Short mmCIF file of C-alpha atoms in Angstrom, two decimals:
data_model
loop_
_atom_site.label_atom_id
_atom_site.label_comp_id
_atom_site.label_asym_id
_atom_site.label_seq_id
_atom_site.Cartn_x
_atom_site.Cartn_y
_atom_site.Cartn_z
CA UNK A 528 153.88 -33.57 69.42
CA UNK A 529 152.52 -31.53 72.85
CA UNK A 530 149.53 -31.25 73.24
CA UNK A 531 147.20 -29.09 75.32
CA UNK A 532 147.63 -30.39 78.97
CA UNK A 533 145.24 -29.50 81.80
CA UNK A 534 145.31 -30.43 85.23
CA UNK A 535 143.31 -31.64 87.63
CA UNK A 536 141.83 -34.45 84.90
CA UNK A 537 138.93 -34.55 87.32
CA UNK A 538 138.30 -32.35 90.96
CA UNK A 539 135.85 -32.77 93.08
CA UNK A 540 134.65 -29.91 95.62
CA UNK A 541 131.62 -29.07 97.64
CA UNK A 542 129.49 -26.36 97.72
CA UNK A 543 130.12 -22.70 98.81
CA UNK A 544 134.48 -24.10 98.06
CA UNK A 545 136.68 -22.65 95.19
CA UNK A 546 138.51 -24.26 92.90
CA UNK A 547 141.06 -23.67 90.40
CA UNK A 548 141.78 -25.57 87.27
CA UNK A 549 145.34 -24.73 85.48
CA UNK A 550 145.86 -24.89 81.32
CA UNK A 551 149.25 -25.36 80.01
CA UNK A 552 148.91 -24.63 75.70
CA UNK A 553 150.46 -25.83 73.29
CA UNK A 554 154.34 -24.29 72.86
CA UNK A 555 154.76 -21.23 71.22
CA UNK A 556 150.23 -20.81 71.10
CA UNK A 557 149.90 -17.61 72.24
CA UNK A 558 145.91 -17.56 72.46
CA UNK A 559 144.30 -19.52 75.13
CA UNK A 560 140.02 -19.85 75.44
CA UNK A 561 137.62 -21.65 78.03
CA UNK A 562 135.09 -23.53 77.60
CA UNK A 563 132.01 -25.49 79.75
CA UNK A 564 131.05 -28.32 78.86
CA UNK A 565 127.38 -29.32 81.28
CA UNK A 566 126.40 -32.53 81.16
CA UNK A 567 124.55 -33.55 77.58
CA UNK A 568 125.19 -30.36 76.39
CA UNK A 569 127.62 -28.85 74.16
CA UNK A 570 130.59 -26.92 74.57
CA UNK A 571 129.70 -23.37 75.66
CA UNK A 572 132.42 -20.35 75.43
CA UNK A 573 133.95 -18.84 78.89
CA UNK A 574 136.42 -16.66 78.33
CA UNK A 575 139.90 -16.16 76.20
CA UNK A 576 143.02 -14.32 76.40
CA UNK A 577 145.46 -13.30 74.11
CA UNK A 578 149.22 -12.54 75.20
CA UNK A 579 148.22 -12.14 78.68
CA UNK A 580 145.70 -10.00 78.07
CA UNK A 581 141.49 -10.77 78.20
CA UNK A 582 140.79 -10.81 74.38
CA UNK A 583 137.06 -11.94 74.79
CA UNK A 584 134.43 -12.52 77.15
CA UNK A 585 131.39 -15.12 77.10
CA UNK A 586 128.99 -16.61 79.35
CA UNK A 587 131.06 -16.57 82.43
CA UNK A 588 129.75 -15.73 85.54
CA UNK A 589 131.27 -13.17 87.97
CA UNK A 590 131.26 -15.65 90.42
CA UNK A 591 134.49 -16.83 88.03
CA UNK A 592 137.62 -14.98 87.19
CA UNK A 593 140.56 -16.22 84.96
CA UNK A 594 144.27 -15.04 83.68
CA UNK A 595 146.99 -15.65 81.54
CA UNK A 596 150.57 -15.87 82.57
CA UNK A 597 153.82 -14.57 81.50
CA UNK A 598 154.18 -18.67 80.48
CA UNK A 599 151.44 -18.65 78.73
CA UNK A 600 149.94 -20.75 80.99
CA UNK A 601 145.99 -20.06 82.10
CA UNK A 602 143.97 -20.34 85.35
CA UNK A 603 140.07 -20.46 85.87
CA UNK A 604 139.28 -19.55 89.59
CA UNK A 605 135.74 -20.37 90.46
CA UNK A 606 134.40 -19.46 93.53
CA UNK A 607 131.50 -19.95 95.37
CA UNK A 608 130.47 -23.42 93.77
CA UNK A 609 126.89 -24.05 93.16
CA UNK A 610 126.00 -27.31 91.75
CA UNK A 611 125.16 -25.90 88.80
CA UNK A 612 128.74 -25.47 87.89
CA UNK A 613 129.68 -29.36 87.23
CA UNK A 614 130.72 -29.55 84.16
CA UNK A 615 133.50 -30.62 81.45
CA UNK A 616 135.66 -27.26 81.46
CA UNK A 617 137.64 -27.50 78.44
CA UNK A 618 140.67 -25.79 77.67
CA UNK A 619 142.03 -24.99 73.97
CA UNK A 620 144.77 -23.30 72.72
CA UNK A 621 145.83 -21.60 69.06
CA UNK A 622 148.49 -19.13 67.21
CA UNK A 623 148.07 -16.19 65.51
CA UNK A 624 149.28 -16.25 61.70
CA UNK A 625 147.99 -18.79 59.61
CA UNK A 626 145.86 -21.68 60.98
CA UNK A 627 144.95 -18.76 63.49
CA UNK A 628 141.70 -20.50 63.97
CA UNK A 629 141.83 -24.06 64.61
CA UNK A 630 142.02 -24.33 68.34
CA UNK A 631 143.07 -27.66 69.17
CA UNK A 632 141.50 -28.62 72.88
CA UNK A 633 142.95 -30.74 75.57
CA UNK A 634 141.21 -33.18 77.75
CA UNK A 635 139.05 -31.06 79.96
CA UNK A 636 138.60 -31.06 83.90
CA UNK A 637 135.47 -32.43 85.27
CA UNK A 638 134.08 -30.55 87.93
CA UNK A 639 131.95 -32.12 90.56
CA UNK A 640 130.01 -29.90 92.89
CA UNK A 641 128.59 -31.81 95.83
CA UNK B 1 124.01 -13.97 67.07
CA UNK B 2 124.82 -17.19 65.02
CA UNK B 3 123.39 -20.14 66.02
CA UNK B 4 124.08 -23.86 64.75
CA UNK B 5 121.43 -26.29 64.84
CA UNK B 6 122.27 -29.71 64.55
CA UNK B 7 118.89 -31.85 63.78
CA UNK B 8 120.01 -35.28 64.21
CA UNK B 9 120.48 -36.01 68.13
CA UNK B 10 121.28 -39.83 67.10
CA UNK B 11 122.16 -41.76 64.70
CA UNK B 12 123.90 -45.43 63.44
CA UNK B 13 125.69 -46.77 60.68
CA UNK B 14 126.79 -50.25 59.93
CA UNK B 15 131.04 -50.10 59.72
CA UNK B 16 131.84 -49.88 56.22
CA UNK B 17 128.95 -48.00 55.07
CA UNK B 18 128.98 -44.49 54.66
CA UNK B 19 126.96 -41.99 56.86
CA UNK B 20 125.92 -38.10 56.68
CA UNK B 21 125.40 -35.78 59.32
CA UNK B 22 123.68 -32.99 58.99
CA UNK B 23 124.57 -29.04 60.35
CA UNK B 24 122.58 -26.03 59.63
CA UNK B 25 123.62 -22.24 60.47
CA UNK B 26 122.29 -18.74 61.12
CA UNK B 27 124.63 -15.67 60.48
CA UNK B 28 125.04 -12.15 59.08
CA UNK B 29 128.39 -12.66 58.67
CA UNK B 30 130.00 -12.75 55.17
CA UNK B 31 133.15 -14.33 56.41
CA UNK B 32 133.49 -16.86 58.52
CA UNK B 33 134.94 -20.88 59.66
CA UNK B 34 133.11 -24.17 59.98
CA UNK B 35 134.35 -26.83 61.58
CA UNK B 36 133.31 -30.47 62.09
CA UNK B 37 134.78 -31.41 66.13
CA UNK B 38 134.51 -34.93 67.60
CA UNK B 39 134.54 -35.99 71.20
CA UNK B 40 134.69 -39.85 71.90
CA UNK B 41 133.81 -41.69 74.94
CA UNK B 42 137.35 -40.39 76.71
CA UNK B 43 135.62 -36.96 75.93
CA UNK B 44 138.78 -35.41 73.98
CA UNK B 45 137.87 -32.61 71.59
CA UNK B 46 139.01 -33.11 68.68
CA UNK B 47 139.22 -31.43 65.33
CA UNK B 48 137.99 -33.23 62.38
CA UNK B 49 137.26 -31.26 59.20
CA UNK B 50 137.26 -27.31 58.59
CA UNK B 51 135.83 -25.07 56.27
CA UNK B 52 136.26 -21.72 55.02
CA UNK B 53 133.81 -19.63 54.06
CA UNK B 54 134.96 -18.27 50.71
CA UNK B 55 136.05 -21.13 49.43
CA UNK B 56 133.63 -22.98 47.46
CA UNK B 57 135.66 -26.20 47.43
CA UNK B 58 134.51 -28.69 49.99
CA UNK B 59 137.07 -29.90 52.82
CA UNK B 60 138.05 -33.27 52.60
CA UNK B 61 140.57 -35.10 55.40
CA UNK B 62 140.90 -38.75 53.96
CA UNK B 63 137.51 -40.67 55.20
CA UNK B 64 135.77 -37.34 56.16
CA UNK B 65 134.61 -34.60 53.32
CA UNK B 66 131.76 -32.09 53.93
CA UNK B 67 129.18 -30.60 51.48
CA UNK B 68 129.14 -27.09 52.51
CA UNK B 69 126.06 -25.10 50.77
CA UNK B 70 126.59 -21.12 51.91
CA UNK B 71 123.55 -20.16 50.08
CA UNK B 72 121.76 -22.49 51.97
CA UNK B 73 124.23 -22.39 55.71
CA UNK B 74 124.53 -25.86 55.31
CA UNK B 75 127.31 -27.79 56.57
CA UNK B 76 126.60 -31.82 56.23
CA UNK B 77 129.89 -34.49 56.65
CA UNK B 78 129.75 -37.85 54.81
CA UNK B 79 131.78 -40.49 56.67
CA UNK B 80 133.37 -42.82 54.61
CA UNK B 81 133.84 -46.36 55.48
CA UNK B 82 132.70 -45.86 58.88
CA UNK B 83 134.98 -47.73 61.20
CA UNK B 84 134.99 -48.55 64.97
CA UNK B 85 136.54 -45.89 66.21
CA UNK B 86 134.23 -43.10 64.84
CA UNK B 87 131.83 -43.99 67.95
CA UNK B 88 131.56 -40.46 69.05
CA UNK B 89 129.29 -37.54 69.52
CA UNK B 90 129.33 -35.07 66.49
CA UNK B 91 129.93 -31.30 66.87
CA UNK B 92 129.22 -29.18 64.48
CA UNK B 93 130.25 -25.56 65.10
CA UNK B 94 130.69 -21.75 63.16
CA UNK B 95 134.05 -19.23 63.49
CA UNK B 96 133.30 -15.95 62.49
CA UNK B 97 136.59 -14.46 60.88
CA UNK B 98 137.54 -11.84 63.14
CA UNK B 99 139.84 -11.04 66.18
CA UNK B 100 137.69 -13.32 68.65
CA UNK B 101 137.99 -16.95 67.62
CA UNK B 102 134.54 -17.61 69.78
CA UNK B 103 133.58 -20.69 68.52
CA UNK B 104 129.04 -21.67 68.41
CA UNK B 105 128.28 -25.53 68.65
CA UNK B 106 125.70 -27.41 67.69
CA UNK B 107 124.00 -29.54 69.96
CA UNK B 108 125.51 -32.93 68.64
CA UNK B 109 125.27 -35.73 66.90
CA UNK B 110 125.43 -39.07 68.76
CA UNK B 111 127.37 -41.43 65.99
CA UNK B 112 126.81 -45.14 66.45
CA UNK B 113 129.14 -47.09 64.57
CA UNK B 114 127.66 -51.27 64.61
CA UNK B 115 129.69 -53.44 63.83
#
C-alpha cells in the first residue's frame, strides 16, 4: 500500500539559508499535518491543512510557512534557518470520515543546520 | 491544554517475556483518542494501537494490548511475547475528538528487548 512520501530524506543547510520540505500524502487523504521532533524530544505539532486550507496552527515559528496544493501535496518552507531548527520533520496524512483520527506518518526529513 | 506523561524513560525486557509501559494524561475533554506509536531506530513513526475514550473495552492488536483507566487518566501498553523487533522508542499520544486532530505526545519510553 502507498504510504506518505517525504522528500528529501536528509537536508544540510547553513545558518540563515532557506529550506523547502515536501510531503505527498497517501492517495485520497485530504488532510496533512507537520510535526517537528528535536533531538531526544517528542514530536511537536506545527501546522495542518484540510482541503488546501490551513486547519490548525501549533508552535510554528513565523519564519516557517506551509501550504497544501491542488494535488494535496504539501510543502513546508523554512527561512532564516537557525541552529535550533535542526530536527526531524514529519509529515502525516489522514482522510475525513471513519478512522480520521488515524494519522499515517512519513519517514521524515532530517534537517541539519550548520 | 493537554499533557501526556511517560514516567519510564527506559525499560528493558527479555525476549518472549511481557512488559508494560506506563502513560498518564491530563485533560478536561470528555471525548478523545489515545494512541501508542512506535519509533524504531529507522525513526519512522508507526501506529501500534489506538483507544477511543468512550469505549470501555480495552483495545488489542495481536501481541499489543492496553489498560485504559479513564477515571485515573491512565493508558498503559502491554507487549506480550516480546520480540527483538519491538526494540524502539514508544510514544503515548492524546488527541481530542474535535476537528483539529492534533496529537500531543508524551516524552517517550525507550524499550530494549534483550535476546
